[in-house]
PDB file of C-alpha atoms in Angstrom:
ATOM      1  CA  MET R  89       2.601 -21.864  18.333  1.00  0.00           C
ATOM      2  CA  LYS R  90      -0.453 -21.105  16.185  1.00  0.00           C
ATOM      3  CA  LYS R  91      -0.072 -21.532  12.416  1.00  0.00           C
ATOM      4  CA  LYS R  92      -0.972 -17.877  11.787  1.00  0.00           C
ATOM      5  CA  VAL R  93       1.683 -16.668  14.256  1.00  0.00           C
ATOM      6  CA  ARG R  94       4.267 -19.093  12.849  1.00  0.00           C
ATOM      7  CA  ARG R  95       3.615 -17.898   9.270  1.00  0.00           C
ATOM      8  CA  ALA R  96       4.060 -14.270  10.339  1.00  0.00           C
ATOM      9  CA  TRP R  97       7.249 -15.157  12.193  1.00  0.00           C
ATOM     10  CA  LEU R  98       8.712 -17.025   9.206  1.00  0.00           C
ATOM     11  CA  LYS R  99       7.714 -14.188   6.894  1.00  0.00           C
ATOM     12  CA  GLY R 100       9.593 -11.747   9.102  1.00  0.00           C
ATOM     13  CA  LYS R 101      12.686 -13.971   9.062  1.00  0.00           C
ATOM     14  CA  ARG R 102      12.582 -14.076   5.262  1.00  0.00           C
ATOM     15  CA  ARG R 103      12.358 -10.279   5.119  1.00  0.00           C
ATOM     16  CA  ILE R 104      15.398  -9.913   7.381  1.00  0.00           C
ATOM     17  CA  LYS R 105      17.352 -12.446   5.325  1.00  0.00           C
ATOM     18  CA  SER R 106      16.500 -10.594   2.121  1.00  0.00           C
ATOM     19  CA  ARG R 107      17.526  -7.222   3.608  1.00  0.00           C
ATOM     20  CA  LEU R 108      20.865  -8.567   4.814  1.00  0.00           C
ATOM     21  CA  ALA R 109      21.554 -10.172   1.438  1.00  0.00           C
ATOM     22  CA  SER R 110      20.770  -6.965  -0.451  1.00  0.00           C
ATOM     23  CA  ALA R 111      22.943  -4.918   1.944  1.00  0.00           C
ATOM     24  CA  ARG R 112      26.020  -6.784   0.739  1.00  0.00           C
ATOM     25  CA  ARG R 113      25.515  -5.341  -2.750  1.00  0.00           C
ATOM     26  CA  LEU R 114      25.222  -1.712  -1.625  1.00  0.00           C
ATOM     27  CA  GLU R 115      27.832   0.780  -2.790  1.00  0.00           C
ATOM     28  CA  ASP R 116      29.045   4.075  -1.328  1.00  0.00           C
ATOM     29  CA  SER R 117      26.265   6.672  -1.561  1.00  0.00           C
ATOM     30  CA  GLY R 118      28.459   9.540  -0.393  1.00  0.00           C
ATOM     31  CA  ARG R 119      26.807   9.831   3.028  1.00  0.00           C
ATOM     32  CA  PRO R 120      26.527   7.733   6.190  1.00  0.00           C
ATOM     33  CA  VAL R 121      24.119   4.840   5.977  1.00  0.00           C
ATOM     34  CA  MET R 122      22.523   5.316   9.388  1.00  0.00           C
ATOM     35  CA  ARG R 123      20.015   8.152   9.394  1.00  0.00           C
ATOM     36  CA  VAL R 124      16.587   8.886  10.834  1.00  0.00           C
ATOM     37  CA  GLY R 125      13.878   6.554   9.558  1.00  0.00           C
ATOM     38  CA  GLY R 126      10.146   7.097   9.407  1.00  0.00           C
ATOM     39  CA  VAL R 127       9.470   6.748  13.128  1.00  0.00           C
ATOM     40  CA  GLN R 128       6.565   8.258  15.035  1.00  0.00           C
ATOM     41  CA  TYR R 129       6.181   8.126  18.807  1.00  0.00           C
ATOM     42  CA  GLU R 130       2.731   7.834  20.336  1.00  0.00           C
ATOM     43  CA  LEU R 131       1.605   7.401  23.934  1.00  0.00           C
ATOM     44  CA  GLY R 132      -1.139   4.806  24.092  1.00  0.00           C
ATOM     45  CA  GLU R 133      -3.847   5.241  26.692  1.00  0.00           C
ATOM     46  CA  ARG R 134      -4.947   1.600  26.783  1.00  0.00           C
ATOM     47  CA  MET R 135      -1.808  -0.173  25.580  1.00  0.00           C
ATOM     48  CA  HIS R 136       1.391  -0.715  27.587  1.00  0.00           C
ATOM     49  CA  ALA R 137       4.686  -2.137  26.370  1.00  0.00           C
ATOM     50  CA  THR R 138       7.629  -3.671  28.201  1.00  0.00           C
ATOM     51  CA  ALA R 139      10.979  -5.070  27.162  1.00  0.00           C
ATOM     52  CA  HIS R 140      10.444  -8.056  29.506  1.00  0.00           C
ATOM     53  CA  GLY R 141       7.427  -9.671  27.864  1.00  0.00           C
ATOM     54  CA  GLY R 142       8.956 -13.145  27.876  1.00  0.00           C
ATOM     55  CA  LEU R 143       8.909 -13.145  31.668  1.00  0.00           C
ATOM     56  CA  ALA R 144       5.155 -13.827  31.620  1.00  0.00           C
ATOM     57  CA  ALA R 145       5.797 -17.269  30.093  1.00  0.00           C
ATOM     58  CA  ILE R 146       8.465 -17.980  32.726  1.00  0.00           C
ATOM     59  CA  HIS R 147       6.069 -16.971  35.511  1.00  0.00           C
ATOM     60  CA  GLN R 148       3.362 -19.226  34.086  1.00  0.00           C
ATOM     61  CA  MET R 149       5.842 -22.101  34.156  1.00  0.00           C
ATOM     62  CA  VAL R 150       6.782 -21.299  37.780  1.00  0.00           C
ATOM     63  CA  ILE R 151       3.142 -21.379  38.850  1.00  0.00           C
ATOM     64  CA  GLY R 152       2.286 -24.401  36.691  1.00  0.00           C
ATOM     65  CA  THR R 153       5.125 -26.548  38.060  1.00  0.00           C
ATOM     66  CA  GLY R 154       4.193 -25.701  41.645  1.00  0.00           C
ATOM     67  CA  LEU R 155       7.531 -24.038  42.407  1.00  0.00           C
ATOM     68  CA  ALA R 156       5.982 -21.005  44.106  1.00  0.00           C
ATOM     69  CA  ALA R 157       3.886 -23.212  46.386  1.00  0.00           C
ATOM     70  CA  ARG R 158       6.928 -25.358  47.294  1.00  0.00           C
ATOM     71  CA  ILE R 159       8.944 -22.250  48.189  1.00  0.00           C
ATOM     72  CA  ASP R 160       6.200 -21.066  50.568  1.00  0.00           C
ATOM     73  CA  LYS R 161       6.015 -24.529  52.108  1.00  0.00           C
ATOM     74  CA  SER R 162       9.796 -24.955  52.497  1.00  0.00           C
ATOM     75  CA  ILE R 163      10.923 -21.635  53.999  1.00  0.00           C
ATOM     76  CA  ASP R 164       9.289 -19.721  56.834  1.00  0.00           C
ATOM     77  CA  LEU R 165      11.010 -16.374  57.338  1.00  0.00           C
ATOM     78  CA  LEU R 166       8.137 -13.891  57.693  1.00  0.00           C
ATOM     79  CA  LYS R 167       5.960 -13.579  60.803  1.00  0.00           C
ATOM     80  CA  ALA R 168       3.255 -11.821  58.803  1.00  0.00           C
ATOM     81  CA  HIS R 169       2.534 -11.451  55.095  1.00  0.00           C
ATOM     82  CA  LYS R 170       1.842  -7.772  54.433  1.00  0.00           C
ATOM     83  CA  PRO R 171       1.104  -8.642  51.684  1.00  0.00           C
ATOM     84  CA  TYR R 172       4.108 -10.489  50.255  1.00  0.00           C
ATOM     85  CA  HIS R 173       4.829 -14.173  50.866  1.00  0.00           C
ATOM     86  CA  GLU R 174       8.240 -15.848  50.793  1.00  0.00           C
ATOM     87  CA  SER R 175       7.758 -16.948  47.176  1.00  0.00           C
ATOM     88  CA  ASP R 176       6.946 -13.359  46.173  1.00  0.00           C
ATOM     89  CA  HIS R 177      10.291 -12.173  47.526  1.00  0.00           C
ATOM     90  CA  VAL R 178      12.313 -15.031  46.026  1.00  0.00           C
ATOM     91  CA  LEU R 179      10.719 -14.695  42.595  1.00  0.00           C
ATOM     92  CA  ASN R 180      10.988 -10.894  42.724  1.00  0.00           C
ATOM     93  CA  ILE R 181      14.769 -11.129  43.153  1.00  0.00           C
ATOM     94  CA  ALA R 182      15.094 -13.895  40.542  1.00  0.00           C
ATOM     95  CA  TYR R 183      13.031 -11.977  37.983  1.00  0.00           C
ATOM     96  CA  ASN R 184      15.139  -8.882  38.605  1.00  0.00           C
ATOM     97  CA  ALA R 185      18.217 -10.853  37.527  1.00  0.00           C
ATOM     98  CA  ILE R 186      16.396 -12.287  34.480  1.00  0.00           C
ATOM     99  CA  CYS R 187      15.432  -8.746  33.427  1.00  0.00           C
ATOM    100  CA  GLY R 188      19.063  -7.628  33.488  1.00  0.00           C
ATOM    101  CA  GLY R 189      19.290  -6.322  37.052  1.00  0.00           C
ATOM    102  CA  ARG R 190      22.725  -6.494  38.644  1.00  0.00           C
ATOM    103  CA  ARG R 191      21.809  -5.446  42.185  1.00  0.00           C
ATOM    104  CA  LEU R 192      18.763  -5.071  44.420  1.00  0.00           C
ATOM    105  CA  GLU R 193      18.575  -1.349  43.653  1.00  0.00           C
ATOM    106  CA  ASP R 194      17.568  -2.262  40.088  1.00  0.00           C
ATOM    107  CA  LEU R 195      14.218  -3.448  41.456  1.00  0.00           C
ATOM    108  CA  GLU R 196      13.201   0.197  41.518  1.00  0.00           C
ATOM    109  CA  LEU R 197      13.188   0.197  37.707  1.00  0.00           C
ATOM    110  CA  LEU R 198      10.693  -2.675  37.645  1.00  0.00           C
ATOM    111  CA  ARG R 199       8.591  -1.080  40.393  1.00  0.00           C
ATOM    112  CA  ASN R 200       8.084   1.922  38.121  1.00  0.00           C
ATOM    113  CA  ASP R 201       7.375  -0.105  34.974  1.00  0.00           C
ATOM    114  CA  GLU R 202       3.573  -0.064  34.706  1.00  0.00           C
ATOM    115  CA  ALA R 203       3.521  -2.653  31.925  1.00  0.00           C
ATOM    116  CA  TYR R 204       5.667  -5.006  34.020  1.00  0.00           C
ATOM    117  CA  LEU R 205       3.334  -4.682  37.012  1.00  0.00           C
ATOM    118  CA  GLU R 206       0.288  -5.315  34.819  1.00  0.00           C
ATOM    119  CA  MET R 207       1.986  -8.341  33.245  1.00  0.00           C
ATOM    120  CA  MET R 208       2.740  -9.848  36.664  1.00  0.00           C
ATOM    121  CA  GLY R 209      -0.789  -9.081  37.880  1.00  0.00           C
ATOM    122  CA  VAL R 210       0.373  -7.139  40.956  1.00  0.00           C
ATOM    123  CA  GLN R 211      -0.311  -3.743  42.461  1.00  0.00           C
ATOM    124  CA  ALA R 212       3.359  -3.384  43.408  1.00  0.00           C
ATOM    125  CA  ILE R 213       6.481  -5.486  44.012  1.00  0.00           C
ATOM    126  CA  PRO R 214       8.838  -5.323  47.033  1.00  0.00           C
ATOM    127  CA  ASP R 215      11.215  -2.374  46.930  1.00  0.00           C
ATOM    128  CA  PRO R 216      15.015  -2.783  47.227  1.00  0.00           C
ATOM    129  CA  THR R 217      15.036  -2.059  50.987  1.00  0.00           C
ATOM    130  CA  THR R 218      12.377  -4.700  51.677  1.00  0.00           C
ATOM    131  CA  ALA R 219      14.174  -7.188  49.428  1.00  0.00           C
ATOM    132  CA  GLY R 220      17.447  -6.571  51.290  1.00  0.00           C
ATOM    133  CA  ASP R 221      15.750  -7.134  54.651  1.00  0.00           C
ATOM    134  CA  PHE R 222      14.346 -10.438  53.340  1.00  0.00           C
ATOM    135  CA  CYS R 223      17.798 -11.583  52.191  1.00  0.00           C
ATOM    136  CA  ARG R 224      19.318 -10.846  55.612  1.00  0.00           C
ATOM    137  CA  ARG R 225      16.828 -13.215  57.248  1.00  0.00           C
ATOM    138  CA  PHE R 226      18.323 -16.211  55.437  1.00  0.00           C
ATOM    139  CA  GLY R 227      20.451 -18.703  57.310  1.00  0.00           C
ATOM    140  CA  ALA R 228      22.353 -21.706  55.935  1.00  0.00           C
ATOM    141  CA  GLU R 229      19.412 -24.019  56.657  1.00  0.00           C
ATOM    142  CA  ASP R 230      17.041 -21.683  54.790  1.00  0.00           C
ATOM    143  CA  VAL R 231      19.295 -21.674  51.721  1.00  0.00           C
ATOM    144  CA  ASP R 232      19.305 -25.481  51.784  1.00  0.00           C
ATOM    145  CA  ALA R 233      15.523 -25.577  52.130  1.00  0.00           C
ATOM    146  CA  LEU R 234      15.113 -23.229  49.153  1.00  0.00           C
ATOM    147  CA  SER R 235      17.549 -25.325  47.104  1.00  0.00           C
ATOM    148  CA  ASP R 236      15.591 -28.494  47.953  1.00  0.00           C
ATOM    149  CA  ALA R 237      12.310 -26.857  46.899  1.00  0.00           C
ATOM    150  CA  ILE R 238      13.800 -25.881  43.550  1.00  0.00           C
ATOM    151  CA  ASN R 239      15.321 -29.338  43.009  1.00  0.00           C
ATOM    152  CA  GLU R 240      12.063 -31.065  43.933  1.00  0.00           C
ATOM    153  CA  THR R 241      10.388 -29.082  41.175  1.00  0.00           C
ATOM    154  CA  ARG R 242      13.321 -29.766  38.855  1.00  0.00           C
ATOM    155  CA  VAL R 243      12.849 -33.528  39.231  1.00  0.00           C
ATOM    156  CA  GLN R 244       9.179 -33.241  38.263  1.00  0.00           C
ATOM    157  CA  VAL R 245      10.114 -31.214  35.162  1.00  0.00           C
ATOM    158  CA  TRP R 246      12.731 -33.817  34.164  1.00  0.00           C
ATOM    159  CA  LYS R 247      10.190 -36.599  34.490  1.00  0.00           C
ATOM    160  CA  ARG R 248       7.552 -34.701  32.543  1.00  0.00           C
ATOM    161  CA  SER R 249       9.984 -33.918  29.719  1.00  0.00           C
ATOM    162  CA  GLY R 250      11.253 -37.509  29.543  1.00  0.00           C
ATOM    163  CA  LEU R 251      14.884 -36.443  30.005  1.00  0.00           C
ATOM    164  CA  PRO R 252      15.968 -39.548  32.017  1.00  0.00           C
ATOM    165  CA  GLN R 253      14.569 -41.791  29.276  1.00  0.00           C
ATOM    166  CA  ARG R 254      16.318 -39.909  26.453  1.00  0.00           C
ATOM    167  CA  GLU R 255      19.643 -39.615  28.259  1.00  0.00           C
ATOM    168  CA  THR R 256      20.071 -42.534  30.637  1.00  0.00           C
ATOM    169  CA  THR R 257      23.415 -41.239  31.997  1.00  0.00           C
ATOM    170  CA  ALA R 258      23.376 -38.233  34.331  1.00  0.00           C
ATOM    171  CA  ARG R 259      26.712 -36.401  34.025  1.00  0.00           C
ATOM    172  CA  ILE R 260      27.300 -34.473  37.239  1.00  0.00           C
ATOM    173  CA  ASP R 261      30.113 -31.908  37.246  1.00  0.00           C
ATOM    174  CA  ALA R 262      31.648 -30.065  40.183  1.00  0.00           C
ATOM    175  CA  ASP R 263      33.996 -27.100  40.199  1.00  0.00           C
ATOM    176  CA  GLY R 264      34.886 -24.036  42.205  1.00  0.00           C
ATOM    177  CA  THR R 265      34.735 -20.533  40.792  1.00  0.00           C
ATOM    178  CA  LEU R 266      36.349 -17.381  42.155  1.00  0.00           C
ATOM    179  CA  VAL R 267      34.037 -14.393  42.579  1.00  0.00           C
ATOM    180  CA  SER R 268      35.880 -11.210  43.509  1.00  0.00           C
ATOM    181  CA  THR R 269      34.287  -8.274  45.303  1.00  0.00           C
ATOM    182  CA  THR R 270      35.252  -4.665  45.937  1.00  0.00           C
ATOM    183  CA  GLY R 271      33.071  -4.479  49.055  1.00  0.00           C
ATOM    184  CA  GLU R 272      34.580  -3.593  52.426  1.00  0.00           C
ATOM    185  CA  CYS R 273      31.803  -4.934  54.693  1.00  0.00           C
ATOM    186  CA  LYS R 274      30.861  -8.268  53.134  1.00  0.00           C
ATOM    187  CA  GLU R 275      30.902 -11.066  55.703  1.00  0.00           C
ATOM    188  CA  GLY R 276      32.619 -14.331  54.896  1.00  0.00           C
ATOM    189  CA  MET R 277      34.887 -13.047  52.135  1.00  0.00           C
ATOM    190  CA  GLY R 278      38.524 -14.063  52.050  1.00  0.00           C
ATOM    191  CA  LEU R 279      41.734 -13.660  50.099  1.00  0.00           C
ATOM    192  CA  SER R 280      41.970 -16.135  47.198  1.00  0.00           C
ATOM    193  CA  TYR R 281      45.155 -17.770  45.946  1.00  0.00           C
ATOM    194  CA  LYS R 282      45.152 -15.196  43.152  1.00  0.00           C
ATOM    195  CA  GLY R 283      45.336 -12.377  45.670  1.00  0.00           C
ATOM    196  CA  ASP R 284      41.746 -11.176  45.127  1.00  0.00           C
ATOM    197  CA  TRP R 285      39.245 -10.559  47.889  1.00  0.00           C
ATOM    198  CA  GLY R 286      35.959 -12.401  47.429  1.00  0.00           C
ATOM    199  CA  TYR R 287      34.296 -15.785  47.567  1.00  0.00           C
ATOM    200  CA  HIS R 288      34.969 -19.269  46.201  1.00  0.00           C
ATOM    201  CA  PRO R 289      31.549 -20.918  45.707  1.00  0.00           C
ATOM    202  CA  LEU R 290      31.191 -24.601  44.862  1.00  0.00           C
ATOM    203  CA  LEU R 291      29.076 -25.327  41.789  1.00  0.00           C
ATOM    204  CA  VAL R 292      27.573 -28.786  41.231  1.00  0.00           C
ATOM    205  CA  SER R 293      25.723 -28.987  37.912  1.00  0.00           C
ATOM    206  CA  LEU R 294      24.053 -31.417  35.529  1.00  0.00           C
ATOM    207  CA  ALA R 295      26.072 -31.304  32.309  1.00  0.00           C
ATOM    208  CA  ASN R 296      23.179 -32.806  30.296  1.00  0.00           C
ATOM    209  CA  THR R 297      21.151 -29.601  30.652  1.00  0.00           C
ATOM    210  CA  ASN R 298      23.743 -27.134  32.085  1.00  0.00           C
ATOM    211  CA  GLU R 299      21.563 -26.721  35.178  1.00  0.00           C
ATOM    212  CA  PRO R 300      23.161 -25.743  38.506  1.00  0.00           C
ATOM    213  CA  LEU R 301      21.956 -28.300  41.052  1.00  0.00           C
ATOM    214  CA  PHE R 302      23.760 -26.825  44.075  1.00  0.00           C
ATOM    215  CA  ILE R 303      25.630 -23.568  44.617  1.00  0.00           C
ATOM    216  CA  VAL R 304      27.439 -23.390  47.959  1.00  0.00           C
ATOM    217  CA  ASN R 305      29.025 -20.087  48.914  1.00  0.00           C
ATOM    218  CA  ARG R 306      32.395 -20.252  50.656  1.00  0.00           C
ATOM    219  CA  SER R 307      35.156 -17.875  51.640  1.00  0.00           C
ATOM    220  CA  GLY R 308      37.648 -16.963  48.926  1.00  0.00           C
ATOM    221  CA  ASN R 309      40.466 -18.810  50.688  1.00  0.00           C
ATOM    222  CA  ARG R 310      38.756 -22.223  50.731  1.00  0.00           C
ATOM    223  CA  PRO R 311      39.909 -25.107  48.460  1.00  0.00           C
ATOM    224  CA  SER R 312      37.778 -26.063  45.449  1.00  0.00           C
ATOM    225  CA  SER R 313      36.804 -29.512  46.684  1.00  0.00           C
ATOM    226  CA  GLU R 314      35.768 -28.576  50.223  1.00  0.00           C
ATOM    227  CA  GLY R 315      32.377 -30.151  50.968  1.00  0.00           C
ATOM    228  CA  ALA R 316      32.026 -31.456  47.408  1.00  0.00           C
ATOM    229  CA  ALA R 317      31.500 -35.116  48.365  1.00  0.00           C
ATOM    230  CA  ALA R 318      28.337 -34.360  50.349  1.00  0.00           C
ATOM    231  CA  TYR R 319      26.833 -32.411  47.457  1.00  0.00           C
ATOM    232  CA  PHE R 320      27.858 -35.122  44.992  1.00  0.00           C
ATOM    233  CA  ASP R 321      25.839 -37.539  47.161  1.00  0.00           C
ATOM    234  CA  ARG R 322      22.813 -35.230  47.150  1.00  0.00           C
ATOM    235  CA  ALA R 323      23.061 -34.842  43.367  1.00  0.00           C
ATOM    236  CA  ILE R 324      23.232 -38.631  42.950  1.00  0.00           C
ATOM    237  CA  LEU R 325      20.030 -39.084  44.982  1.00  0.00           C
ATOM    238  CA  LEU R 326      18.351 -36.311  42.991  1.00  0.00           C
ATOM    239  CA  CYS R 327      19.185 -37.848  39.614  1.00  0.00           C
ATOM    240  CA  ARG R 328      18.158 -41.331  40.702  1.00  0.00           C
ATOM    241  CA  GLU R 329      14.854 -39.992  41.960  1.00  0.00           C
ATOM    242  CA  ALA R 330      14.311 -38.499  38.496  1.00  0.00           C
ATOM    243  CA  GLY R 331      14.898 -41.911  36.884  1.00  0.00           C
ATOM    244  CA  PHE R 332      18.468 -41.749  35.537  1.00  0.00           C
ATOM    245  CA  LYS R 333      19.858 -45.283  35.269  1.00  0.00           C
ATOM    246  CA  ASP R 334      23.540 -44.354  35.206  1.00  0.00           C
ATOM    247  CA  ILE R 335      25.452 -41.686  37.188  1.00  0.00           C
ATOM    248  CA  LEU R 336      28.811 -40.240  36.095  1.00  0.00           C
ATOM    249  CA  LEU R 337      30.706 -37.840  38.373  1.00  0.00           C
ATOM    250  CA  ARG R 338      33.316 -35.542  36.842  1.00  0.00           C
ATOM    251  CA  GLY R 339      35.842 -33.066  38.183  1.00  0.00           C
ATOM    252  CA  ASP R 340      39.431 -31.875  37.977  1.00  0.00           C
ATOM    253  CA  THR R 341      42.357 -33.009  40.146  1.00  0.00           C
ATOM    254  CA  ASP R 342      41.071 -31.153  43.220  1.00  0.00           C
ATOM    255  CA  PHE R 343      38.005 -33.414  43.307  1.00  0.00           C
ATOM    256  CA  MET R 344      39.926 -36.702  43.352  1.00  0.00           C
ATOM    257  CA  GLN R 345      38.749 -37.613  46.872  1.00  0.00           C
ATOM    258  CA  THR R 346      40.045 -41.143  47.331  1.00  0.00           C
ATOM    259  CA  THR R 347      38.146 -41.505  50.623  1.00  0.00           C
ATOM    260  CA  HIS R 348      34.856 -41.739  48.753  1.00  0.00           C
ATOM    261  CA  LEU R 349      35.830 -43.594  45.554  1.00  0.00           C
ATOM    262  CA  ASP R 350      35.262 -47.131  46.873  1.00  0.00           C
ATOM    263  CA  ARG R 351      31.893 -46.157  48.318  1.00  0.00           C
ATOM    264  CA  TRP R 352      30.735 -44.607  45.018  1.00  0.00           C
ATOM    265  CA  HIS R 353      32.040 -47.595  43.040  1.00  0.00           C
ATOM    266  CA  ASN R 354      30.180 -50.055  45.263  1.00  0.00           C
ATOM    267  CA  ASP R 355      27.040 -47.965  44.840  1.00  0.00           C
ATOM    268  CA  GLY R 356      27.234 -48.309  41.044  1.00  0.00           C
ATOM    269  CA  VAL R 357      28.366 -44.740  40.451  1.00  0.00           C
ATOM    270  CA  ARG R 358      31.004 -44.101  37.781  1.00  0.00           C
ATOM    271  CA  PHE R 359      33.475 -41.220  38.013  1.00  0.00           C
ATOM    272  CA  VAL R 360      36.140 -39.458  35.952  1.00  0.00           C
ATOM    273  CA  PHE R 361      38.481 -37.257  37.982  1.00  0.00           C
ATOM    274  CA  GLY R 362      41.846 -35.801  37.180  1.00  0.00           C
ATOM    275  CA  TYR R 363      44.829 -36.973  39.212  1.00  0.00           C
ATOM    276  CA  ASP R 364      48.030 -35.156  40.075  1.00  0.00           C
ATOM    277  CA  ALA R 365      51.039 -36.171  37.956  1.00  0.00           C
ATOM    278  CA  LYS R 366      53.123 -37.808  40.674  1.00  0.00           C
ATOM    279  CA  LYS R 367      56.515 -39.359  39.990  1.00  0.00           C
ATOM    280  CA  ASN R 368      55.384 -42.980  40.305  1.00  0.00           C
ATOM    281  CA  LEU R 369      52.462 -42.424  37.908  1.00  0.00           C
ATOM    282  CA  ILE R 370      54.669 -40.626  35.393  1.00  0.00           C
ATOM    283  CA  ALA R 371      57.108 -43.552  35.479  1.00  0.00           C
ATOM    284  CA  ARG R 372      54.282 -46.061  34.901  1.00  0.00           C
ATOM    285  CA  ALA R 373      52.931 -44.006  31.994  1.00  0.00           C
ATOM    286  CA  ASN R 374      56.351 -43.714  30.369  1.00  0.00           C
ATOM    287  CA  GLY R 375      56.786 -47.472  30.668  1.00  0.00           C
ATOM    288  CA  LEU R 376      53.684 -48.285  28.629  1.00  0.00           C
ATOM    289  CA  PRO R 377      54.029 -49.323  24.946  1.00  0.00           C
ATOM    290  CA  GLU R 378      53.638 -46.555  22.389  1.00  0.00           C
ATOM    291  CA  ASP R 379      50.837 -48.384  20.573  1.00  0.00           C
ATOM    292  CA  LEU R 380      48.560 -47.839  23.592  1.00  0.00           C
ATOM    293  CA  TYR R 381      48.494 -44.119  22.839  1.00  0.00           C
ATOM    294  CA  ARG R 382      46.723 -42.296  20.049  1.00  0.00           C
ATOM    295  CA  GLU R 383      46.437 -38.622  19.255  1.00  0.00           C
ATOM    296  CA  LEU R 384      43.438 -36.851  20.727  1.00  0.00           C
ATOM    297  CA  GLU R 385      41.241 -35.393  17.985  1.00  0.00           C
ATOM    298  CA  ARG R 386      39.487 -32.239  19.066  1.00  0.00           C
ATOM    299  CA  LYS R 387      36.263 -31.188  17.384  1.00  0.00           C
ATOM    300  CA  ALA R 388      37.222 -27.527  17.402  1.00  0.00           C
ATOM    301  CA  VAL R 389      40.425 -28.233  15.490  1.00  0.00           C
ATOM    302  CA  ASP R 390      38.465 -30.158  12.864  1.00  0.00           C
ATOM    303  CA  ALA R 391      35.814 -27.432  12.580  1.00  0.00           C
ATOM    304  CA  PHE R 392      38.378 -24.699  11.905  1.00  0.00           C
ATOM    305  CA  ALA R 393      40.726 -26.771   9.771  1.00  0.00           C
ATOM    306  CA  GLY R 394      41.692 -24.949   6.580  1.00  0.00           C
ATOM    307  CA  ARG R 395      40.438 -21.569   7.774  1.00  0.00           C
ATOM    308  CA  LYS R 396      42.748 -18.605   7.686  1.00  0.00           C
ATOM    309  CA  HIS R 397      43.613 -17.433  11.179  1.00  0.00           C
ATOM    310  CA  ARG R 398      43.678 -13.717  11.833  1.00  0.00           C
ATOM    311  CA  GLN R 399      46.987 -12.147  12.774  1.00  0.00           C
ATOM    312  CA  GLU R 400      47.745 -12.144  16.487  1.00  0.00           C
ATOM    313  CA  GLN R 401      47.651  -8.746  18.108  1.00  0.00           C
ATOM    314  CA  PRO R 402      50.622  -7.471  20.120  1.00  0.00           C
ATOM    315  CA  ARG R 403      50.501  -8.136  23.871  1.00  0.00           C
ATOM    316  CA  VAL R 404      50.286  -4.525  25.037  1.00  0.00           C
ATOM    317  CA  LYS R 405      49.926  -5.424  28.709  1.00  0.00           C
ATOM    318  CA  GLU R 406      53.145  -7.462  28.702  1.00  0.00           C
ATOM    319  CA  GLN R 407      55.015  -4.585  27.058  1.00  0.00           C
ATOM    320  CA  ILE R 408      53.854  -2.173  29.753  1.00  0.00           C
ATOM    321  CA  VAL R 409      54.856  -4.565  32.524  1.00  0.00           C
TER     322      VAL R 409
END
């Protein structure tokens, strides 16, 4: 950041801080505080504005790290490029989500945002129908290829930032998450143990940076740990390629897969998994001396110690039930 820009930014922060401080001393003026300020609206002929200006920096990073080129090299779904390539479609959908879009139809808002099109340097972007057709071309192998292209770029970014040198231990977490849907025609959905229709994707992430390394979609009636061992192995290879010296796998009781523990241990991989409280383990724990236990100190409890807790609100839902 240039010094001139930084000074202006800090000056603006000081102004905001001063305004908020002075607002605490205001008294009742006899009328509402919020009223029309001195605002004038003008339509610029040469200037365009967009609420998504930060996306330009993200796109520069995508091009600079070679992600777009790797996507085009990894997946081959289009017989002809008229004019969009595979990376154009993938990035178009990703940028739609970054800009607040919830569905493919929201692409139409970006297609009609002249400032957005100018910022991205394009004449037009794929419309929702074209984007939907592109998504339907994907098979399981194409999703894996796209994931590998992203992770290949991710490794280069980790190396460039020096992350494996700063944090020698890669903490890899795995968990399942229920995603419900109200759709009637969605393939692969199932009924979850909670009674909701939807999906139960597996998420394998790097806790150091909160990055999702693998997201595997599954039917809503599948167990959390299904297929997790294979993606743990892929995550281990990924982190070692980046230069992490130590690997730690973590998960709840569903991910205690005893079949793979010896193999991971022999490979120098550490792991912390929950284990079901079975009778024999409970008996062994109860037989241990008391001095082996100590109270767990939680940071949140310490942070809020001495603060006055607000009064609990009545449970209206329980009353209705």
